[in-house]
Coordinates of C-alpha atoms (C1' of nucleotides) in Angstrom, one line a residue:
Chain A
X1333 CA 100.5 87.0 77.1
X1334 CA 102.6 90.3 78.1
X1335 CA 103.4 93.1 75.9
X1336 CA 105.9 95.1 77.5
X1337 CA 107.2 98.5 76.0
X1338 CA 110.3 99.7 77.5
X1339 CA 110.2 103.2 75.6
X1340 CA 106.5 104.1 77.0
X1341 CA 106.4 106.4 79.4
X1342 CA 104.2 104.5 81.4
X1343 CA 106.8 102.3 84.0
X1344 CA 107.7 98.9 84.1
X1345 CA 106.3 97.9 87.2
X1346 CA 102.7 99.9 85.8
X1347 CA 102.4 98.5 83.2
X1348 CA 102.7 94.8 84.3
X1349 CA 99.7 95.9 86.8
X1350 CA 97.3 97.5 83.8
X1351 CA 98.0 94.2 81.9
X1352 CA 97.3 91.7 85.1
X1353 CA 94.3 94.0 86.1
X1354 CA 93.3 93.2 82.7
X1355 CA 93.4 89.6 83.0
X1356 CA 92.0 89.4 86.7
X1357 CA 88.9 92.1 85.6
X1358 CA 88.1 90.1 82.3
X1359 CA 87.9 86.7 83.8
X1360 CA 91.0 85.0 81.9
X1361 CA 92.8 84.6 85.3
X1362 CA 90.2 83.4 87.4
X1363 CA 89.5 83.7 91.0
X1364 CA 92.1 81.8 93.4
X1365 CA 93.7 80.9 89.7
X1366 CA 97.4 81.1 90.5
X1367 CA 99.7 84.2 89.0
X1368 CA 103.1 83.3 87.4
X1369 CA 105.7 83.3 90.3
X1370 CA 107.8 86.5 90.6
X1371 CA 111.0 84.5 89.1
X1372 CA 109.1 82.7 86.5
X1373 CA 107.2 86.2 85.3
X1374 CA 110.4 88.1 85.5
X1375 CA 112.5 85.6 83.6
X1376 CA 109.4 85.7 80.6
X1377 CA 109.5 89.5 80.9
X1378 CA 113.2 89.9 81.1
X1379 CA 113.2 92.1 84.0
X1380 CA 114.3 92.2 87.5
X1381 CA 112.5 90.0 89.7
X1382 CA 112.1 93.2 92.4
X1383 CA 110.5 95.0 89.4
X1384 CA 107.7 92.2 89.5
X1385 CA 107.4 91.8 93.1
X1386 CA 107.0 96.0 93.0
X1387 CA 103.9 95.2 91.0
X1388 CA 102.4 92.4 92.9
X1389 CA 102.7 94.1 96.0
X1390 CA 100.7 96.7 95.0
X1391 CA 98.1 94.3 92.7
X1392 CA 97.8 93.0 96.4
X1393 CA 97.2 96.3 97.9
X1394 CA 94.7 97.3 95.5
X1395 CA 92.8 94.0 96.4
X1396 CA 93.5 92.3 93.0
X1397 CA 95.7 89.5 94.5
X1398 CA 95.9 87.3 97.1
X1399 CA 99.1 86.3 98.8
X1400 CA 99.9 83.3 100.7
X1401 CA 103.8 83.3 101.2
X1402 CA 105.6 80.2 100.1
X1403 CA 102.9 79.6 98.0
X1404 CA 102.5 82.2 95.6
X1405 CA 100.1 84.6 93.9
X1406 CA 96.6 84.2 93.2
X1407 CA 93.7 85.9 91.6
X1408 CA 91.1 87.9 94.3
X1409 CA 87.6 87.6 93.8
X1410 CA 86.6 91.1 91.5
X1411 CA 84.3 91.7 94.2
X1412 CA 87.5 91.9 96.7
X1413 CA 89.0 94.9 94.4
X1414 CA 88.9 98.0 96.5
X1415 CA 87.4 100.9 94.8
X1416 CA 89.8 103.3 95.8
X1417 CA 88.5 106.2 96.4
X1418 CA 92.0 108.6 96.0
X1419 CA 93.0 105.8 92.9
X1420 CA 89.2 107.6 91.5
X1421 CA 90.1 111.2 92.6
X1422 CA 93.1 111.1 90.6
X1423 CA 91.8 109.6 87.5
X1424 CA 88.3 112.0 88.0
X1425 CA 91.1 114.8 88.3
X1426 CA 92.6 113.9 85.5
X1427 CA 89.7 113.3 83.2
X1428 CA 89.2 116.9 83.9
X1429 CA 92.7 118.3 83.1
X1430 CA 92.1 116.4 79.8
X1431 CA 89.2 117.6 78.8
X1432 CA 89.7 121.3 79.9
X1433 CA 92.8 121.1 77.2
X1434 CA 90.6 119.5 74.6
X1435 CA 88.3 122.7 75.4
X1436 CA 91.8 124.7 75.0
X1437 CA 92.8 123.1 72.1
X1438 CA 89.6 124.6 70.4
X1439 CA 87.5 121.2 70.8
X1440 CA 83.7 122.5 71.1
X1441 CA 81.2 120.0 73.7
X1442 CA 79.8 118.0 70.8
X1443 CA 83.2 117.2 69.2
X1444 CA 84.0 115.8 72.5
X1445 CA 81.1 114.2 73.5
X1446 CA 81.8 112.3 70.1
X1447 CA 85.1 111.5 71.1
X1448 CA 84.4 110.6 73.9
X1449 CA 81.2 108.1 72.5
X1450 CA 83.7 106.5 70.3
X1451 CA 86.2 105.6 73.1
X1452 CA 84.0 104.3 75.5
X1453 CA 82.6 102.0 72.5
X1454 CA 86.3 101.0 71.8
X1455 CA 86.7 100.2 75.9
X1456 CA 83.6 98.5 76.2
X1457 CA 84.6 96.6 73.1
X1458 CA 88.0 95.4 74.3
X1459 CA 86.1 94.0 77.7
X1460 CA 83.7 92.2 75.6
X1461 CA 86.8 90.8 73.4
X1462 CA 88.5 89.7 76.0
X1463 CA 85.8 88.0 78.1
X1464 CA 84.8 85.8 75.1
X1465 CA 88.2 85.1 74.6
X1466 CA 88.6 83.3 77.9
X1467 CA 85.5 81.5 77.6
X1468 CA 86.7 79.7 74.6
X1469 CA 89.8 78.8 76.6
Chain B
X659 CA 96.2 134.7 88.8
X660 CA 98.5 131.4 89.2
X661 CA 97.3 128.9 91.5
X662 CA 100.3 125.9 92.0
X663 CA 99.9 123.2 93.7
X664 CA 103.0 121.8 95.4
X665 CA 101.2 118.8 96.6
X666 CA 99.7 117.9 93.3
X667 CA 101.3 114.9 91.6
X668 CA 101.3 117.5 88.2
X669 CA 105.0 118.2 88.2
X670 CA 105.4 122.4 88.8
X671 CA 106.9 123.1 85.2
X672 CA 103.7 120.9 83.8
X673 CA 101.0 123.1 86.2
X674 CA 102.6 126.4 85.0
X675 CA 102.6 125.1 81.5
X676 CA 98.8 124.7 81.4
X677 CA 97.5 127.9 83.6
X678 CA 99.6 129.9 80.9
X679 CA 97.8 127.9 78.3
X680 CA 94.4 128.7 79.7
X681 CA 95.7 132.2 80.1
X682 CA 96.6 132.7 76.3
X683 CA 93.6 130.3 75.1
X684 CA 90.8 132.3 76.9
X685 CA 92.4 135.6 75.4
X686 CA 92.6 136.8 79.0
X687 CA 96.6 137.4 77.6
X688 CA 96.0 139.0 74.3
X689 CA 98.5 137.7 71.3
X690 CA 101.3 139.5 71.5
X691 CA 101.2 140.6 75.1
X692 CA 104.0 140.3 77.1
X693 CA 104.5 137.4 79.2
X694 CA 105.9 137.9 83.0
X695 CA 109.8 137.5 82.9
X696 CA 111.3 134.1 83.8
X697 CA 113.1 135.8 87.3
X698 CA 109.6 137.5 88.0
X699 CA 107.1 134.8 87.4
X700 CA 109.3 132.7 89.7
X701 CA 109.9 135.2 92.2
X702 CA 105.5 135.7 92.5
X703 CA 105.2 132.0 92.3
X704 CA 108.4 131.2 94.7
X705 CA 110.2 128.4 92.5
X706 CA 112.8 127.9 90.6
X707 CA 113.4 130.3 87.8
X708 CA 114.8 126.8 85.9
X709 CA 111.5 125.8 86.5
X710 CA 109.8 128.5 85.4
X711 CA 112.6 128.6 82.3
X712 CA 111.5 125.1 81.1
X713 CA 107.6 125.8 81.3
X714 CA 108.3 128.3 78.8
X715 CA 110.8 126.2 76.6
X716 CA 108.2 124.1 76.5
X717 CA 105.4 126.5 75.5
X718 CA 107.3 127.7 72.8
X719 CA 108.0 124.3 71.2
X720 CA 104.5 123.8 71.7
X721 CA 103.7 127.0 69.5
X722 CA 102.1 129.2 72.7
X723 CA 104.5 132.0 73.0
X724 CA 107.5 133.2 71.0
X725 CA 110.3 134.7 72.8
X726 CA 112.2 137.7 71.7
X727 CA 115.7 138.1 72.6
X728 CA 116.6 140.3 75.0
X729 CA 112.8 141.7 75.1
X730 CA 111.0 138.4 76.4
X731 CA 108.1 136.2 75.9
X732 CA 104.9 136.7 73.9
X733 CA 101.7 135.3 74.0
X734 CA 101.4 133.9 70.6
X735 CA 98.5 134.1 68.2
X736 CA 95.9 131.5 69.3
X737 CA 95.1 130.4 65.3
X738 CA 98.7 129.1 65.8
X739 CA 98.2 126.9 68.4
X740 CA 94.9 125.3 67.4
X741 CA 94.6 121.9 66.2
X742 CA 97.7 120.2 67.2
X743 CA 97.5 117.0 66.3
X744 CA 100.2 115.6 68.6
X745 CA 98.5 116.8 71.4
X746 CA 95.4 116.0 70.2
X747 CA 96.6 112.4 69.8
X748 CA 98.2 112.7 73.2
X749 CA 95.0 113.4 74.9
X750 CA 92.9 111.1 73.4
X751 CA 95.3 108.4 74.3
X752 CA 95.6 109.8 77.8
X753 CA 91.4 109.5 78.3
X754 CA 91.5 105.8 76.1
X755 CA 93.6 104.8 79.2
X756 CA 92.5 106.5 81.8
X757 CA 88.7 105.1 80.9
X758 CA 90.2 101.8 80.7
X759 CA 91.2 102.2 84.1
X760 CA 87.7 103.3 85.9
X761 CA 86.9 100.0 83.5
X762 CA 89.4 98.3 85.7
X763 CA 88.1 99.5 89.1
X764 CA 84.9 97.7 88.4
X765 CA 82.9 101.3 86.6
X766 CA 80.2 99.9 84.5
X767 CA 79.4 102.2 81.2
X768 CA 76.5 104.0 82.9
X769 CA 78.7 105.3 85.6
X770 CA 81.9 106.4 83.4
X771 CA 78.8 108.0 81.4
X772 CA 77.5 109.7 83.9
X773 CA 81.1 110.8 85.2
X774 CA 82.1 112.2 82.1
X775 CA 78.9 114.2 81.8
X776 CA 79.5 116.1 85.1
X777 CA 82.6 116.8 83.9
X778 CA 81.6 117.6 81.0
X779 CA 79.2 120.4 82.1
X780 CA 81.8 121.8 84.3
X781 CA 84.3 122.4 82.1
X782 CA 81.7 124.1 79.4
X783 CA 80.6 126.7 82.5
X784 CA 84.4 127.3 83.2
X785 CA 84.7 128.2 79.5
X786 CA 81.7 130.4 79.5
X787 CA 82.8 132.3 82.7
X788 CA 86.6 132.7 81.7
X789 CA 85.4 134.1 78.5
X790 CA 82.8 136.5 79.7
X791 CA 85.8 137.5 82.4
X792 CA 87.9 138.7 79.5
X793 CA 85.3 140.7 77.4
X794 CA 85.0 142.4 80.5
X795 CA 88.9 143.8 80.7
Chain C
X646 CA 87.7 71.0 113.1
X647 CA 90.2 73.2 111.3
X648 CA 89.9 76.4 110.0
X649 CA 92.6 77.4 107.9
X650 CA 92.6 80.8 105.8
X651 CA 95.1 80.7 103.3
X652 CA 94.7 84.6 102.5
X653 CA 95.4 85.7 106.3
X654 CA 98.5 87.1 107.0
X655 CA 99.1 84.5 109.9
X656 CA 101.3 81.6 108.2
X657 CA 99.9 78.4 107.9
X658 CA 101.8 76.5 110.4
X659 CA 101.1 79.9 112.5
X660 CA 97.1 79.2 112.1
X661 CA 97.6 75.2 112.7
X662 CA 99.7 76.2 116.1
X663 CA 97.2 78.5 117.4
X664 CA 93.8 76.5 116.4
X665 CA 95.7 73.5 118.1
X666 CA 96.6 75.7 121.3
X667 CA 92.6 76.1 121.6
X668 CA 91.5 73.0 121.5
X669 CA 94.0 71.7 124.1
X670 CA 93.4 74.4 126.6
X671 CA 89.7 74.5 126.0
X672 CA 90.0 70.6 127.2
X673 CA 88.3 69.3 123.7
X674 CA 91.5 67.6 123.6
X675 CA 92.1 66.0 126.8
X676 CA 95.5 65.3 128.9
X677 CA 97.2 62.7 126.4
X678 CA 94.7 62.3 123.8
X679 CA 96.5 61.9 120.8
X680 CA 96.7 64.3 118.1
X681 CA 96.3 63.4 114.4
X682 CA 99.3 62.2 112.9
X683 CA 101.5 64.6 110.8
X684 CA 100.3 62.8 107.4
X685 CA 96.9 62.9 108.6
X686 CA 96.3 66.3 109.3
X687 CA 98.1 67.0 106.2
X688 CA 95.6 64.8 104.4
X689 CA 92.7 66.7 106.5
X690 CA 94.1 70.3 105.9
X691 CA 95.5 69.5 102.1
X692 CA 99.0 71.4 103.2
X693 CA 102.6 70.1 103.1
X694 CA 103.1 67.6 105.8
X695 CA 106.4 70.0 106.8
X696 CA 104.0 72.8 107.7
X697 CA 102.1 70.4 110.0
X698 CA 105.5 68.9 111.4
X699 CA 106.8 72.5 112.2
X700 CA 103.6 73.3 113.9
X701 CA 103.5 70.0 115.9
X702 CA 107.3 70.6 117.1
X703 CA 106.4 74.1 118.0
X704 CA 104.0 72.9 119.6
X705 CA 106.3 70.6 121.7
X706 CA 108.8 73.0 122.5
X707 CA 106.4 75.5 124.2
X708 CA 105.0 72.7 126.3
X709 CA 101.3 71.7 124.9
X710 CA 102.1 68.3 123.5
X711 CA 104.9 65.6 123.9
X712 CA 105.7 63.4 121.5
X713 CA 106.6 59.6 121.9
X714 CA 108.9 58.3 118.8
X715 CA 107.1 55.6 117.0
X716 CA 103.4 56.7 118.6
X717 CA 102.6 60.1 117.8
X718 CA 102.1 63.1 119.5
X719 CA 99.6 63.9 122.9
X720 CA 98.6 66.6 124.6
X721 CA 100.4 67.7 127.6
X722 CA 98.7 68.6 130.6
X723 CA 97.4 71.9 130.9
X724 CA 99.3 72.8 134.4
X725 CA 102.4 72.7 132.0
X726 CA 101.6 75.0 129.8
X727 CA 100.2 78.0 131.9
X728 CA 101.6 81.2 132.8
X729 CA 104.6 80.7 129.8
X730 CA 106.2 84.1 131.0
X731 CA 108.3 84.3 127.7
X732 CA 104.9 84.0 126.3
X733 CA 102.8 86.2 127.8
X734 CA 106.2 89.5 127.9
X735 CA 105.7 88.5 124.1
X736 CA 101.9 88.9 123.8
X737 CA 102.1 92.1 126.1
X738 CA 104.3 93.4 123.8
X739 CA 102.2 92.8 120.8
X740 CA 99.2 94.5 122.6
X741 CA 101.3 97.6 123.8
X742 CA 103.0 98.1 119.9
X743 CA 98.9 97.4 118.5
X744 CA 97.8 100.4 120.8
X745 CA 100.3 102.5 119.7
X746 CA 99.6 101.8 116.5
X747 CA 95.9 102.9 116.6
X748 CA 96.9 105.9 118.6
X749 CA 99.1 106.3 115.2
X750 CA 95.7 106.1 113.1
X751 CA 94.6 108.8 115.0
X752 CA 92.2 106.8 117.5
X753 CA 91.3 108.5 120.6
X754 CA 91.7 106.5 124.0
X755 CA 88.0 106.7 124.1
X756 CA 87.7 105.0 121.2
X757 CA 90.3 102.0 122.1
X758 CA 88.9 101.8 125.3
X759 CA 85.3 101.1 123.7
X760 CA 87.2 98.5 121.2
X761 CA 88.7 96.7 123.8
X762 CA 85.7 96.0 125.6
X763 CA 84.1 94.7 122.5
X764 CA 86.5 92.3 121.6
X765 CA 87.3 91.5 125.3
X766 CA 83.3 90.6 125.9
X767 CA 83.4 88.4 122.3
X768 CA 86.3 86.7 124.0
X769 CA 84.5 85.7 127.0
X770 CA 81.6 84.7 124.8
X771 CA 83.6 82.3 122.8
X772 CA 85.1 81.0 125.8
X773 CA 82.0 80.3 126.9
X774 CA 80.6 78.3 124.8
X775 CA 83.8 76.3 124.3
X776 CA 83.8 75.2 127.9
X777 CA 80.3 74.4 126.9
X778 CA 80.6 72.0 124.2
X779 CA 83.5 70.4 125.9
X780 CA 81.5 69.4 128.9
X781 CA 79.0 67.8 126.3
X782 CA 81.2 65.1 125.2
Chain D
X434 CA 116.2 111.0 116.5
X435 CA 116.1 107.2 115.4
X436 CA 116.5 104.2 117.0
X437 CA 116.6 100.9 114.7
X438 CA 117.2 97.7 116.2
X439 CA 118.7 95.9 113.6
X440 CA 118.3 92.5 115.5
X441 CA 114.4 93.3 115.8
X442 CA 111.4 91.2 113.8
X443 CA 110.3 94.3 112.8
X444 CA 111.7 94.9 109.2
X445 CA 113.8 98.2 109.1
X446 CA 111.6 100.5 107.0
X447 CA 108.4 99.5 109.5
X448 CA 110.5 100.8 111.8
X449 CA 111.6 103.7 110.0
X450 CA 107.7 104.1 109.4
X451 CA 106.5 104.0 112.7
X452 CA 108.8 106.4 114.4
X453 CA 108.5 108.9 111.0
X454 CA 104.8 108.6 112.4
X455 CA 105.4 108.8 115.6
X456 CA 107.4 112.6 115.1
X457 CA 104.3 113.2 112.9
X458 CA 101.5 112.5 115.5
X459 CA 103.2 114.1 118.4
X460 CA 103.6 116.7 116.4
X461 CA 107.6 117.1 116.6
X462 CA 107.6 117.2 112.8
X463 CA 105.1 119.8 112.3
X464 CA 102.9 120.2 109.1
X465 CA 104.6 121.4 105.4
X466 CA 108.4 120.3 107.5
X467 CA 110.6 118.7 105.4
X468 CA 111.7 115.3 106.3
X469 CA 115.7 114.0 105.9
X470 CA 116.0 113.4 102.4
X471 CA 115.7 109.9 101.3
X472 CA 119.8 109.6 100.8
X473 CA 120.6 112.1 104.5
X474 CA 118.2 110.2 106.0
X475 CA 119.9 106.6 104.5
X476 CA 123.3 108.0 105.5
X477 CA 122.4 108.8 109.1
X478 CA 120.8 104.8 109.7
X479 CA 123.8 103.7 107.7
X480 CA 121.1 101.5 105.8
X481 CA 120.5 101.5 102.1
X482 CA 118.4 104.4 100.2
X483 CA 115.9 101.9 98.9
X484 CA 114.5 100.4 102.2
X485 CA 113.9 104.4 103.5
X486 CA 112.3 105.1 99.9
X487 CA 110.2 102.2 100.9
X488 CA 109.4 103.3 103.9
X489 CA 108.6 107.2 102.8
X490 CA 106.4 105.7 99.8
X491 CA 104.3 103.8 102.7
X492 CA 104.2 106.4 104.6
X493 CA 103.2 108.7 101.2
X494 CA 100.1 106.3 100.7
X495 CA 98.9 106.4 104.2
X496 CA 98.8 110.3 103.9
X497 CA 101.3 110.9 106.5
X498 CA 103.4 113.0 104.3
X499 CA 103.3 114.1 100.6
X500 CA 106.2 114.5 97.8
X501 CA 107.4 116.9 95.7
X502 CA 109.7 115.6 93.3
X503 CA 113.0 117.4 92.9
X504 CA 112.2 119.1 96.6
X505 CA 111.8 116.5 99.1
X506 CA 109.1 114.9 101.4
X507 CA 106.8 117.1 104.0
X508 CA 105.0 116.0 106.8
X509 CA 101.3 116.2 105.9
X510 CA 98.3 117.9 108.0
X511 CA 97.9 114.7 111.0
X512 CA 93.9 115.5 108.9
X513 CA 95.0 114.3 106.3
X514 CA 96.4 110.7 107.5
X515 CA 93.7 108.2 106.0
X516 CA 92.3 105.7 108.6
X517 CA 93.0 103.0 106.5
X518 CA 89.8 100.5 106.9
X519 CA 92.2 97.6 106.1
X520 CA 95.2 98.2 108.5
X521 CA 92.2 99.4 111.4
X522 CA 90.7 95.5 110.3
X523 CA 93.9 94.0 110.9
X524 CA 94.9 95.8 114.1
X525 CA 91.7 94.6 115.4
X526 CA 92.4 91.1 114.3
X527 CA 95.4 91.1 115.9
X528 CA 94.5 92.7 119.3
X529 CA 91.1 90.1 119.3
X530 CA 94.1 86.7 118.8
X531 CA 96.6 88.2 121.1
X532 CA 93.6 88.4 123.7
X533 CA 92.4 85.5 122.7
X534 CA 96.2 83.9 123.4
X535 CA 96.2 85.3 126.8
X536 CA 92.6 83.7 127.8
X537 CA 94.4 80.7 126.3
X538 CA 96.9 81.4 129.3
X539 CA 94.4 81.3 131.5
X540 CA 93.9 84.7 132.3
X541 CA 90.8 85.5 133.7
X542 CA 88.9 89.0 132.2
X543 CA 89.9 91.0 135.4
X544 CA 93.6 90.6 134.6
X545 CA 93.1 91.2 131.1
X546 CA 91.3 94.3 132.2
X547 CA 93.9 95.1 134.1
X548 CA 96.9 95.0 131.9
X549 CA 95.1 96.6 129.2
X550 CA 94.2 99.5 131.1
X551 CA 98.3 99.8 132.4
X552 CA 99.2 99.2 128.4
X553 CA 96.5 102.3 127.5
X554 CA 97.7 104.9 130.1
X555 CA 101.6 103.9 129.1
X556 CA 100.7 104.9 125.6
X557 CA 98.8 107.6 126.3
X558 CA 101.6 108.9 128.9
X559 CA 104.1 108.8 125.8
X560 CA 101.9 110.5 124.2
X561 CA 101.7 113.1 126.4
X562 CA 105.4 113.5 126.8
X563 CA 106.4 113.9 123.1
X564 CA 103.6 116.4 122.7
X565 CA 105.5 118.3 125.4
X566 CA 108.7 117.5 124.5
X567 CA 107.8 119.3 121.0
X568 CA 106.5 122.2 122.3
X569 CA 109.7 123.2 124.5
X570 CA 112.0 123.2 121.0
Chain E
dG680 C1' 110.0 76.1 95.2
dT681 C1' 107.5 80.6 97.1
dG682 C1' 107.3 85.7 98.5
dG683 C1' 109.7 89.4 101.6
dT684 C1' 113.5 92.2 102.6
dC685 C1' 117.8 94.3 101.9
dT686 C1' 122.2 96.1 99.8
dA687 C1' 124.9 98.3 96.2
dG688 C1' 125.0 100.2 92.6
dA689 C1' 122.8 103.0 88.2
dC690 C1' 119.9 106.3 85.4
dC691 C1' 116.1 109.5 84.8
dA692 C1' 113.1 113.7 85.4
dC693 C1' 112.4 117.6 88.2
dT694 C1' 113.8 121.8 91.2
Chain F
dG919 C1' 120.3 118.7 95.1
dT920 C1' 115.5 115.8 95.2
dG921 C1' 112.5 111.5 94.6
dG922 C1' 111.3 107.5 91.2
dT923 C1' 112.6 103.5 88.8
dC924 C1' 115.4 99.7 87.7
dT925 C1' 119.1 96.0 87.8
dA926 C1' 121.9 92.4 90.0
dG927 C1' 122.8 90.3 93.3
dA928 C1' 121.9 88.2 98.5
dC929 C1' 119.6 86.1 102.7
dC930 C1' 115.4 84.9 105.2
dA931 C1' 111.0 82.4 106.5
dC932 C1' 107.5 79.5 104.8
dA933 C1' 105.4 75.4 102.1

DNA sequence: GTGGTCTAGACCACT
DNA sequence: GTGGTCTAGACCACA
């Protein structure tokens, strides 16, 4: 279900958010569906309990989760996900900063555009993918 | 000529690492030309000459400048630098994810389309105007 | 009757206390009427009997119901519970740290002021129509 | 400079939060100063480094002060502090229950009125005096 | 059982 | 030196 790797760059606690986003955006956890408790996630991932709770906390803050203490962890509605506006002005920012060094690099606007094309296939792909994948569950 | 941005979540070392790019790429520093000295770029920009020291560490591994002892740092010819398929890779996995993610905070196609066409057209008239700037010196 | 929401912030038992409060000071429930049983209101609410019994004993101990061993649990006359000192230092204090806080956020007294009256008018509403419906039956 | 009240519901690194904004609205910690560092500061409270990280991260994401890794933490421009839609949602939440509570106690509007407008001038008297305070260091 | 907070360490990258 | 992340414990309130 979880594919941690502990020599990206990309942080523990991070990466256990991309992948529940991922679950919570596609559908496979569904709304009010419960999350895997902080201990029972941890003990799957073999990490520290905190590390988990770190990423929860802010799946909660974000508006992806739901808490009710005691209880546990449960899926938000998509609609309750917050569209961030400084989580968009950093990733806007850095779309730019990536494609200014693509420029740099010696990339002209219609090799780009095609990179670009073929990535945004490849994403929309994945959604698709995984949305089937939980309506066969 | 160097605009840092302390606030920026771009670590110093990284920000200096690309202006000089843009610097070298654009031409506006000719190949060969002499790069500001470690203790003088830091004193203009008021950081850390370690800081300044590892930008161009970096930029040398990376192909940008070469550094001659006791002399100092030189821009590097461009032909060099074009075309590196690590950093090539590098970007293309950084926008992969970072598409993902405006996937995540509920973007549909059309909008990461339209994003990435603004942004698109920006970075082209940047080009254009950096380059026009240059012929002019 | 009930209205719990399991995503507030306010605990359960906190919620059960509070709704509970309302209805015996509003006079819906009348000077020893009984309230429904522990397992009961579990049943009703679909939450763990102990969340009920710790909001029934809380109840008890700040005056709004008695209980009678072997019979269940009535509401306490109203005279009892009014002007709880302890209380009301407690909710003063809440208000004064709230203000402070929205002075924090940058709110001007102007705008608290104009708050305030909103949500103190909405009060009286409710109130209103509470007394209301109690009359009714 | 701090006060912490170990014995207090408040968790420590709220409290370290709300006073860090309170030196930040008043203006005692002026714009671009550095705060204690996460370990002085630590020291100082003779708590652990963690809970003031906590506390500096929260207060990071509410925009009262930015990082700069490897220098420290600054107080941000009092502009720049987001008005958080969700905490200003749940300070109005809580300010319309405590009301609510005190009508519960059988206060009539006029006394509401009444202590509200005494809580209001209090906080804008502390205000006042911090302001002040600042300006004669 | 659940999440929330806290302590006491440790290692890393950056300045 | 700085903040950022992580581990390995612990205690608390709530369900």
């Amino acid at each position: 279900m979880f594919q941690l790797d502990l020599k990206s760059r990309e942080s523990i606690y991070e990466q256990i958010i991309n992948q529940m986003k991922e679950l919570i955006i596609t559908g496979i956890l569904k709304e009010d569906e419960k999350l895997p408790s902080v201990r029972e996630l941890s003990k799957i991932l073999t990490v520290n309990p905190n590390t988990v709770q770190k990423a929860y906390r802010e799946l909660e803050r974000q508006g992806y989760v739901y808490t009710v203490a005691g209880l546990g962890c449960f899926a938000a509605s998509i609609a309750d996900v917050k569209r961030d506006e400084a989580a968009i002005a950093q990733l806007t920012e850095t779309l730019r900063t990536t494609l200014r060094q693509l420029t740099y690099l010696g990339f002209s606007k219609d090799e780009i555009d095609a990179l670009l094309m073929t990535l945004l296939q490849e994403d929309q792909q994945k959604t698709e993918e995984l949305k089937k994948g939980s309506e066969h569950i």
